[in-house]
mmCIF file of N, CA and C and ligand atoms in Angstrom:
data_model
loop_
_atom_site.group_PDB
_atom_site.id
_atom_site.type_symbol
_atom_site.label_atom_id
_atom_site.label_comp_id
_atom_site.label_asym_id
_atom_site.label_seq_id
_atom_site.Cartn_x
_atom_site.Cartn_y
_atom_site.Cartn_z
ATOM 1 N N MET L 24 4.363 -13.693 9.439
ATOM 2 C CA MET L 24 4.946 -14.620 10.566
ATOM 3 C C MET L 24 4.853 -13.980 11.506
ATOM 4 N N THR L 25 4.045 -14.744 12.613
ATOM 5 C CA THR L 25 3.469 -14.506 13.744
ATOM 6 C C THR L 25 4.839 -13.946 14.859
ATOM 7 N N ASP L 26 5.796 -14.526 14.750
ATOM 8 C CA ASP L 26 7.133 -14.138 15.723
ATOM 9 C C ASP L 26 7.925 -12.903 15.146
ATOM 10 N N CYS L 27 7.464 -11.983 14.589
ATOM 11 C CA CYS L 27 8.171 -11.112 14.016
ATOM 12 C C CYS L 27 7.595 -9.746 14.471
ATOM 13 N N LEU L 28 8.583 -9.126 15.028
ATOM 14 C CA LEU L 28 8.601 -7.763 15.559
ATOM 15 C C LEU L 28 7.460 -6.840 14.429
ATOM 16 N N PHE L 29 8.380 -6.679 13.430
ATOM 17 C CA PHE L 29 7.667 -5.641 12.573
ATOM 18 C C PHE L 29 6.201 -6.105 11.664
ATOM 19 N N CYS L 30 6.306 -7.464 11.632
ATOM 20 C CA CYS L 30 4.805 -8.030 11.564
ATOM 21 C C CYS L 30 3.822 -7.697 12.433
ATOM 22 N N LYS L 31 4.086 -7.594 13.420
ATOM 23 C CA LYS L 31 3.221 -7.536 14.722
ATOM 24 C C LYS L 31 2.719 -5.556 14.607
ATOM 25 N N ILE L 32 3.986 -4.991 14.347
ATOM 26 C CA ILE L 32 3.912 -3.473 14.530
ATOM 27 C C ILE L 32 2.864 -3.379 13.260
ATOM 28 N N ALA L 33 3.256 -3.798 12.113
ATOM 29 C CA ALA L 33 2.414 -3.659 11.085
ATOM 30 C C ALA L 33 0.716 -4.047 11.116
ATOM 31 N N GLU L 34 0.686 -4.873 11.939
ATOM 32 C CA GLU L 34 -0.675 -5.566 12.627
ATOM 33 C C GLU L 34 -1.341 -4.640 13.570
ATOM 34 N N GLY L 35 -0.282 -3.737 14.170
ATOM 35 C CA GLY L 35 -1.054 -2.953 15.282
ATOM 36 C C GLY L 35 -0.841 -3.429 16.620
ATOM 37 N N LEU L 36 -0.535 -4.893 16.340
ATOM 38 C CA LEU L 36 -0.302 -5.888 17.825
ATOM 39 C C LEU L 36 0.778 -4.962 19.011
ATOM 40 N N ILE L 37 1.558 -4.174 18.260
ATOM 41 C CA ILE L 37 2.673 -3.478 18.980
ATOM 42 C C ILE L 37 2.409 -2.306 18.498
ATOM 43 N N PRO L 38 2.157 -1.237 19.503
ATOM 44 C CA PRO L 38 2.354 0.286 19.152
ATOM 45 C C PRO L 38 3.160 0.731 18.254
ATOM 46 N N SER L 39 3.230 1.648 17.767
ATOM 47 C CA SER L 39 4.464 2.459 16.805
ATOM 48 C C SER L 39 4.036 3.845 16.651
ATOM 49 N N ALA L 40 4.822 4.776 16.505
ATOM 50 C CA ALA L 40 4.542 6.187 16.472
ATOM 51 C C ALA L 40 4.475 6.183 14.720
ATOM 52 N N LYS L 41 3.345 5.992 14.306
ATOM 53 C CA LYS L 41 2.928 6.177 12.751
ATOM 54 C C LYS L 41 3.436 7.306 12.258
ATOM 55 N N VAL L 42 3.841 7.233 11.082
ATOM 56 C CA VAL L 42 4.104 8.854 10.344
ATOM 57 C C VAL L 42 3.098 8.375 8.943
ATOM 58 N N TYR L 43 3.309 7.149 8.504
ATOM 59 C CA TYR L 43 2.372 6.763 7.090
ATOM 60 C C TYR L 43 2.063 5.641 6.669
ATOM 61 N N GLU L 44 0.987 5.532 6.507
ATOM 62 C CA GLU L 44 0.528 3.970 6.281
ATOM 63 C C GLU L 44 -0.309 3.873 4.694
ATOM 64 N N ASP L 45 -0.256 3.065 4.073
ATOM 65 C CA ASP L 45 -0.804 2.694 2.957
ATOM 66 C C ASP L 45 -0.915 1.020 2.655
ATOM 67 N N GLU L 46 -1.558 0.630 1.591
ATOM 68 C CA GLU L 46 -2.178 -0.572 1.835
ATOM 69 C C GLU L 46 -0.609 -1.623 1.647
ATOM 70 N N LEU L 47 0.207 -1.105 1.172
ATOM 71 C CA LEU L 47 1.641 -1.760 1.106
ATOM 72 C C LEU L 47 2.742 -1.473 2.236
ATOM 73 N N VAL L 48 2.798 -0.093 2.561
ATOM 74 C CA VAL L 48 3.823 0.209 3.252
ATOM 75 C C VAL L 48 3.112 0.828 4.596
ATOM 76 N N LEU L 49 4.240 0.426 5.604
ATOM 77 C CA LEU L 49 3.896 1.375 6.906
ATOM 78 C C LEU L 49 5.289 2.233 7.188
ATOM 79 N N ALA L 50 5.337 3.337 7.850
ATOM 80 C CA ALA L 50 6.352 4.105 8.229
ATOM 81 C C ALA L 50 6.445 4.499 9.418
ATOM 82 N N PHE L 51 7.125 4.296 10.413
ATOM 83 C CA PHE L 51 7.035 4.837 11.965
ATOM 84 C C PHE L 51 8.364 5.135 12.277
ATOM 85 N N ASN L 52 8.356 6.032 13.192
ATOM 86 C CA ASN L 52 9.517 6.680 13.984
ATOM 87 C C ASN L 52 10.227 5.613 14.831
ATOM 88 N N ASP L 53 11.733 5.286 14.524
ATOM 89 C CA ASP L 53 12.793 4.542 15.137
ATOM 90 C C ASP L 53 12.077 4.396 16.588
ATOM 91 N N ILE L 54 12.416 3.514 17.297
ATOM 92 C CA ILE L 54 12.658 3.674 18.773
ATOM 93 C C ILE L 54 13.725 4.207 19.369
ATOM 94 N N ALA L 55 14.857 4.247 18.694
ATOM 95 C CA ALA L 55 16.275 4.778 19.194
ATOM 96 C C ALA L 55 16.519 5.524 18.192
ATOM 97 N N PRO L 56 16.193 6.843 17.878
ATOM 98 C CA PRO L 56 16.496 7.515 16.629
ATOM 99 C C PRO L 56 18.174 7.997 16.790
ATOM 100 N N GLN L 57 18.768 7.884 15.487
ATOM 101 C CA GLN L 57 20.040 7.890 15.535
ATOM 102 C C GLN L 57 20.563 9.627 15.001
ATOM 103 N N ALA L 58 19.428 10.147 14.765
ATOM 104 C CA ALA L 58 19.235 11.734 14.059
ATOM 105 C C ALA L 58 18.057 12.352 14.564
ATOM 106 N N PRO L 59 17.858 13.640 14.372
ATOM 107 C CA PRO L 59 16.640 14.159 14.267
ATOM 108 C C PRO L 59 15.541 14.039 13.685
ATOM 109 N N VAL L 60 15.361 13.103 12.328
ATOM 110 C CA VAL L 60 14.648 12.363 11.864
ATOM 111 C C VAL L 60 15.275 10.741 11.644
ATOM 112 N N HIS L 61 14.428 9.795 12.137
ATOM 113 C CA HIS L 61 14.830 8.433 11.902
ATOM 114 C C HIS L 61 13.376 7.456 11.956
ATOM 115 N N ILE L 62 13.377 7.484 10.145
ATOM 116 C CA ILE L 62 12.025 6.981 10.428
ATOM 117 C C ILE L 62 12.223 5.354 9.601
ATOM 118 N N LEU L 63 11.601 4.506 10.085
ATOM 119 C CA LEU L 63 11.991 2.930 9.513
ATOM 120 C C LEU L 63 9.984 2.900 8.387
ATOM 121 N N LEU L 64 10.592 2.286 7.081
ATOM 122 C CA LEU L 64 9.755 1.969 6.235
ATOM 123 C C LEU L 64 9.499 0.638 5.845
ATOM 124 N N ILE L 65 8.043 0.307 6.619
ATOM 125 C CA ILE L 65 8.585 -1.392 6.198
ATOM 126 C C ILE L 65 7.469 -1.672 4.854
ATOM 127 N N PRO L 66 7.309 -2.737 4.370
ATOM 128 C CA PRO L 66 6.343 -3.713 3.530
ATOM 129 C C PRO L 66 5.564 -4.069 4.832
ATOM 130 N N LYS L 67 4.344 -4.087 4.554
ATOM 131 C CA LYS L 67 3.017 -4.949 5.720
ATOM 132 C C LYS L 67 3.339 -6.067 5.664
ATOM 133 N N ALA L 68 3.957 -6.743 4.229
ATOM 134 C CA ALA L 68 3.954 -8.038 4.030
ATOM 135 C C ALA L 68 5.214 -8.648 4.472
ATOM 136 N N HIS L 69 5.218 -10.128 4.852
ATOM 137 C CA HIS L 69 6.864 -10.198 5.584
ATOM 138 C C HIS L 69 7.598 -10.749 4.492
ATOM 139 N N ILE L 70 8.537 -9.856 4.393
ATOM 140 C CA ILE L 70 9.932 -10.124 3.337
ATOM 141 C C ILE L 70 11.458 -9.908 4.329
ATOM 142 N N GLU L 71 11.809 -10.879 4.400
ATOM 143 C CA GLU L 71 13.086 -11.110 5.060
ATOM 144 C C GLU L 71 14.037 -10.211 5.086
ATOM 145 N N SER L 72 14.194 -9.392 3.900
ATOM 146 C CA SER L 72 15.558 -8.240 3.743
ATOM 147 C C SER L 72 15.722 -8.206 2.278
ATOM 148 N N ALA L 73 16.136 -7.451 1.854
ATOM 149 C CA ALA L 73 16.776 -7.078 0.468
ATOM 150 C C ALA L 73 16.927 -7.985 -0.407
ATOM 151 N N GLN L 74 17.700 -9.172 0.516
ATOM 152 C CA GLN L 74 18.322 -10.320 -0.235
ATOM 153 C C GLN L 74 17.267 -11.386 -0.567
ATOM 154 N N THR L 75 15.960 -11.217 -0.129
ATOM 155 C CA THR L 75 14.963 -12.065 -0.665
ATOM 156 C C THR L 75 14.028 -11.419 -1.295
ATOM 157 N N LEU L 76 14.128 -10.377 -1.963
ATOM 158 C CA LEU L 76 13.200 -9.317 -3.019
ATOM 159 C C LEU L 76 13.590 -10.253 -4.209
ATOM 160 N N SER L 77 12.454 -10.296 -4.799
ATOM 161 C CA SER L 77 11.977 -10.824 -6.357
ATOM 162 C C SER L 77 11.344 -9.786 -7.445
ATOM 163 N N GLU L 78 11.515 -9.966 -8.172
ATOM 164 C CA GLU L 78 10.749 -8.968 -9.446
ATOM 165 C C GLU L 78 9.227 -9.049 -9.140
ATOM 166 N N GLU L 79 8.462 -9.721 -8.429
ATOM 167 C CA GLU L 79 7.254 -9.743 -7.838
ATOM 168 C C GLU L 79 7.060 -8.621 -6.984
ATOM 169 N N ASN L 80 7.958 -8.112 -6.377
ATOM 170 C CA ASN L 80 8.416 -7.164 -5.627
ATOM 171 C C ASN L 80 8.303 -5.417 -6.158
ATOM 172 N N ASP L 81 8.557 -5.532 -7.398
ATOM 173 C CA ASP L 81 8.774 -4.318 -7.759
ATOM 174 C C ASP L 81 7.745 -3.167 -7.500
ATOM 175 N N ALA L 82 6.577 -3.456 -7.704
ATOM 176 C CA ALA L 82 5.908 -2.168 -7.500
ATOM 177 C C ALA L 82 5.864 -1.759 -5.750
ATOM 178 N N LEU L 83 6.162 -2.869 -4.853
ATOM 179 C CA LEU L 83 6.355 -2.329 -3.534
ATOM 180 C C LEU L 83 7.775 -1.693 -3.544
ATOM 181 N N LEU L 84 8.790 -1.954 -3.998
ATOM 182 C CA LEU L 84 9.893 -1.381 -3.839
ATOM 183 C C LEU L 84 9.965 0.490 -4.365
ATOM 184 N N SER L 85 9.119 0.480 -5.632
ATOM 185 C CA SER L 85 8.866 1.752 -6.214
ATOM 186 C C SER L 85 8.099 2.217 -5.124
ATOM 187 N N ARG L 86 7.379 1.732 -4.198
ATOM 188 C CA ARG L 86 6.315 2.518 -3.354
ATOM 189 C C ARG L 86 7.118 2.858 -2.077
ATOM 190 N N LEU L 87 7.720 2.128 -1.531
ATOM 191 C CA LEU L 87 8.786 2.475 -1.019
ATOM 192 C C LEU L 87 9.715 3.332 -0.847
ATOM 193 N N PHE L 88 10.019 3.544 -1.942
ATOM 194 C CA PHE L 88 11.455 4.633 -2.220
ATOM 195 C C PHE L 88 10.254 6.019 -2.675
ATOM 196 N N LYS L 89 9.231 5.807 -3.180
ATOM 197 C CA LYS L 89 8.174 7.088 -3.482
ATOM 198 C C LYS L 89 7.866 7.357 -1.730
ATOM 199 N N VAL L 90 7.781 6.791 -1.065
ATOM 200 C CA VAL L 90 7.013 7.194 0.469
ATOM 201 C C VAL L 90 8.114 7.626 1.080
ATOM 202 N N ALA L 91 9.211 7.363 0.939
ATOM 203 C CA ALA L 91 10.688 7.825 1.254
ATOM 204 C C ALA L 91 10.605 9.156 0.657
ATOM 205 N N ARG L 92 10.664 9.579 -0.004
ATOM 206 C CA ARG L 92 11.060 10.434 -0.980
ATOM 207 C C ARG L 92 9.847 11.680 -0.537
ATOM 208 N N THR L 93 8.588 11.212 -0.432
ATOM 209 C CA THR L 93 7.492 12.203 0.348
ATOM 210 C C THR L 93 7.788 12.511 1.794
ATOM 211 N N LEU L 94 8.049 11.607 2.669
ATOM 212 C CA LEU L 94 8.429 11.833 3.858
ATOM 213 C C LEU L 94 9.690 12.482 4.190
ATOM 214 N N ALA L 95 10.616 12.194 3.286
ATOM 215 C CA ALA L 95 11.913 13.421 3.565
ATOM 216 C C ALA L 95 11.387 14.635 2.896
ATOM 217 N N LYS L 96 10.564 14.854 1.884
ATOM 218 C CA LYS L 96 10.026 16.431 1.668
ATOM 219 C C LYS L 96 9.287 17.267 2.574
ATOM 220 N N GLU L 97 8.540 15.787 3.646
ATOM 221 C CA GLU L 97 7.498 16.662 4.418
ATOM 222 C C GLU L 97 8.362 17.463 5.634
ATOM 223 N N LYS L 98 9.566 16.227 6.013
ATOM 224 C CA LYS L 98 10.230 16.680 7.069
ATOM 225 C C LYS L 98 11.621 17.594 6.893
ATOM 226 N N GLY L 99 11.611 18.209 5.415
ATOM 227 C CA GLY L 99 12.043 19.476 5.142
ATOM 228 C C GLY L 99 14.038 18.894 5.108
ATOM 229 N N LEU L 100 14.100 17.718 4.538
ATOM 230 C CA LEU L 100 15.154 16.875 4.220
ATOM 231 C C LEU L 100 15.301 16.811 2.679
ATOM 232 N N ALA L 101 14.591 17.168 1.787
ATOM 233 C CA ALA L 101 15.053 17.105 0.409
ATOM 234 C C ALA L 101 15.987 18.046 -0.302
ATOM 235 N N GLU L 102 16.202 18.884 0.665
ATOM 236 C CA GLU L 102 16.605 19.798 -0.066
ATOM 237 C C GLU L 102 18.583 19.550 0.688
ATOM 238 N N THR L 103 18.447 19.402 2.063
ATOM 239 C CA THR L 103 19.851 19.283 3.048
ATOM 240 C C THR L 103 20.083 18.107 2.542
ATOM 241 N N GLY L 104 19.448 17.104 2.220
ATOM 242 C CA GLY L 104 20.152 15.754 2.022
ATOM 243 C C GLY L 104 19.645 14.752 3.074
ATOM 244 N N TYR L 105 19.925 13.351 2.744
ATOM 245 C CA TYR L 105 19.602 12.445 4.223
ATOM 246 C C TYR L 105 20.036 11.014 3.599
ATOM 247 N N ARG L 106 20.015 10.048 4.201
ATOM 248 C CA ARG L 106 20.102 8.761 3.999
ATOM 249 C C ARG L 106 19.231 7.385 4.162
ATOM 250 N N LEU L 107 19.480 6.741 3.358
ATOM 251 C CA LEU L 107 17.860 5.360 3.463
ATOM 252 C C LEU L 107 19.241 4.725 3.296
ATOM 253 N N ILE L 108 18.783 3.600 4.127
ATOM 254 C CA ILE L 108 19.805 2.225 4.310
ATOM 255 C C ILE L 108 18.942 1.405 4.709
ATOM 256 N N THR L 109 19.545 -0.035 4.168
ATOM 257 C CA THR L 109 18.628 -0.975 4.622
ATOM 258 C C THR L 109 20.027 -2.245 5.036
ATOM 259 N N ASN L 110 19.896 -2.614 6.323
ATOM 260 C CA ASN L 110 20.933 -3.611 6.734
ATOM 261 C C ASN L 110 20.197 -4.981 6.220
ATOM 262 N N ILE L 111 21.465 -5.968 6.159
ATOM 263 C CA ILE L 111 21.257 -7.254 5.461
ATOM 264 C C ILE L 111 22.113 -8.265 6.127
ATOM 265 N N GLY L 112 21.032 -9.112 6.997
ATOM 266 C CA GLY L 112 22.163 -10.230 7.508
ATOM 267 C C GLY L 112 22.693 -9.579 8.956
ATOM 268 N N ASN L 113 23.555 -10.789 9.594
ATOM 269 C CA ASN L 113 24.234 -10.507 10.538
ATOM 270 C C ASN L 113 25.627 -9.375 10.412
ATOM 271 N N ASP L 114 26.102 -9.552 8.981
ATOM 272 C CA ASP L 114 27.456 -8.955 9.080
ATOM 273 C C ASP L 114 26.789 -7.573 8.981
ATOM 274 N N GLY L 115 25.599 -7.309 8.233
ATOM 275 C CA GLY L 115 25.237 -6.107 7.790
ATOM 276 C C GLY L 115 24.178 -5.166 8.855
ATOM 277 N N GLY L 116 24.431 -5.874 9.962
ATOM 278 C CA GLY L 116 24.103 -5.284 11.191
ATOM 279 C C GLY L 116 22.525 -5.304 11.475
ATOM 280 N N GLN L 117 21.580 -6.483 10.691
ATOM 281 C CA GLN L 117 20.646 -6.187 10.543
ATOM 282 C C GLN L 117 19.580 -7.045 11.949
ATOM 283 N N SER L 118 18.847 -6.127 12.821
ATOM 284 C CA SER L 118 18.756 -6.932 13.989
ATOM 285 C C SER L 118 17.249 -7.401 14.040
ATOM 286 N N VAL L 119 16.489 -7.069 12.962
ATOM 287 C CA VAL L 119 15.174 -7.363 12.733
ATOM 288 C C VAL L 119 14.905 -7.636 11.727
ATOM 289 N N PRO L 120 14.851 -9.046 11.329
ATOM 290 C CA PRO L 120 14.567 -9.817 9.726
ATOM 291 C C PRO L 120 13.599 -9.620 9.052
ATOM 292 N N HIS L 121 13.079 -8.283 9.142
ATOM 293 C CA HIS L 121 11.576 -7.889 8.452
ATOM 294 C C HIS L 121 12.165 -6.870 7.700
ATOM 295 N N LEU L 122 12.303 -6.959 6.298
ATOM 296 C CA LEU L 122 12.733 -5.658 5.443
ATOM 297 C C LEU L 122 12.133 -4.213 6.211
ATOM 298 N N HIS L 123 13.359 -3.594 6.045
ATOM 299 C CA HIS L 123 12.732 -1.901 6.437
ATOM 300 C C HIS L 123 14.223 -1.027 5.669
ATOM 301 N N LEU L 124 13.635 0.032 5.520
ATOM 302 C CA LEU L 124 14.570 1.476 5.083
ATOM 303 C C LEU L 124 14.733 2.037 6.242
ATOM 304 N N HIS L 125 15.696 2.326 6.586
ATOM 305 C CA HIS L 125 15.852 3.640 7.371
ATOM 306 C C HIS L 125 15.866 4.816 6.713
ATOM 307 N N LEU L 126 15.097 5.983 6.870
ATOM 308 C CA LEU L 126 15.285 7.084 6.391
ATOM 309 C C LEU L 126 15.597 8.089 7.670
ATOM 310 N N ILE L 127 16.992 8.594 7.428
ATOM 311 C CA ILE L 127 17.650 9.151 8.558
ATOM 312 C C ILE L 127 18.285 10.563 8.352
ATOM 313 N N GLY L 128 17.943 11.735 8.829
ATOM 314 C CA GLY L 128 18.206 12.882 8.508
ATOM 315 C C GLY L 128 18.462 13.922 9.645
ATOM 316 N N GLY L 129 18.685 15.263 9.261
ATOM 317 C CA GLY L 129 18.379 16.264 10.093
ATOM 318 C C GLY L 129 19.651 16.534 10.640
ATOM 319 N N ARG L 130 20.795 15.940 10.375
ATOM 320 C CA ARG L 130 22.230 16.316 10.657
ATOM 321 C C ARG L 130 23.153 15.666 10.157
ATOM 322 N N GLN L 131 24.155 16.425 9.700
ATOM 323 C CA GLN L 131 25.380 15.871 8.660
ATOM 324 C C GLN L 131 25.857 14.421 9.558
ATOM 325 N N LEU L 132 25.235 13.118 8.100
ATOM 326 C CA LEU L 132 25.855 12.133 8.496
ATOM 327 C C LEU L 132 27.028 11.879 7.981
ATOM 328 N N LYS L 133 28.271 10.969 8.705
ATOM 329 C CA LYS L 133 29.416 10.585 8.423
ATOM 330 C C LYS L 133 29.007 9.382 7.927
ATOM 331 N N TRP L 134 30.059 8.378 7.490
ATOM 332 C CA TRP L 134 30.310 6.966 6.730
ATOM 333 C C TRP L 134 30.070 6.229 8.010
ATOM 334 N N ASP L 135 30.601 6.341 9.187
ATOM 335 C CA ASP L 135 30.248 5.421 9.922
ATOM 336 C C ASP L 135 29.344 5.835 11.234
ATOM 337 N N ASN L 136 28.464 6.943 11.239
ATOM 338 C CA ASN L 136 27.368 7.169 12.113
ATOM 339 C C ASN L 136 26.205 7.903 11.473
HETATM 340 P P1 5GP P 219 18.211 -2.991 12.159
HETATM 341 O O1 5GP P 219 19.384 -3.004 13.162
HETATM 342 O O2 5GP P 219 17.415 -4.207 12.046
HETATM 343 O O3 5GP P 219 18.640 -2.240 10.503
HETATM 344 O O4 5GP P 219 17.387 -1.630 12.472
HETATM 345 C C1 5GP P 219 16.079 -2.181 13.417
HETATM 346 C C2 5GP P 219 15.964 -0.795 13.904
HETATM 347 O O5 5GP P 219 14.401 -1.336 14.654
HETATM 348 C C3 5GP P 219 16.681 -0.617 14.880
HETATM 349 O O6 5GP P 219 17.212 1.178 14.785
HETATM 350 C C4 5GP P 219 15.663 -0.184 16.325
HETATM 351 O O7 5GP P 219 16.130 0.787 17.148
HETATM 352 C C5 5GP P 219 14.357 -0.417 15.815
HETATM 353 N N1 5GP P 219 13.495 -0.846 16.526
HETATM 354 C C6 5GP P 219 13.595 -2.341 17.435
HETATM 355 N N2 5GP P 219 12.580 -2.496 17.962
HETATM 356 C C7 5GP P 219 11.429 -1.544 17.852
HETATM 357 C C8 5GP P 219 10.049 -1.311 18.359
HETATM 358 O O8 5GP P 219 9.660 -1.812 18.921
HETATM 359 N N3 5GP P 219 9.852 0.198 17.642
HETATM 360 C C9 5GP P 219 10.126 0.672 17.075
HETATM 361 N N4 5GP P 219 9.524 1.712 16.421
HETATM 362 N N5 5GP P 219 11.466 0.467 16.617
HETATM 363 C C10 5GP P 219 12.065 -0.602 16.954
HETATM 364 ZN ZN1 ZN P 220 7.643 -9.669 9.619
#
């Protein structure tokens, strides 16, 4: 989708601070971090949100979680804990309509922040 911010980041048309990349997934630092570690993990292919996933995406989903685990370990969060969040739609607070996982950690997180 040409007018999608995260598609443009995945294509390298908009720069990002990449922390991981493979054929399915790109991970980069959030531009407005909410914690010492705040990484976004996206599929390179455009998927609007978790609500539009199907069984065809099982391998991708497995990969996204695997990359999240690996990055959490690399960042020293695996023992202390962290949060994986995916916002969906307007009420869910999704501002970029391209599926992404927020990997957030490095401080004590509360339910509302
Ligand atoms: P959402 O609100 O859709 O769950 O999350 C979108 C996230 O994308 C936000 O945390 C926001 O800070 C981040 N973001 C928005 N624009 C950019 C950008 O151009 N570059 C990066 N690295 N992050 C972005
Ligand atoms: Zn997209």
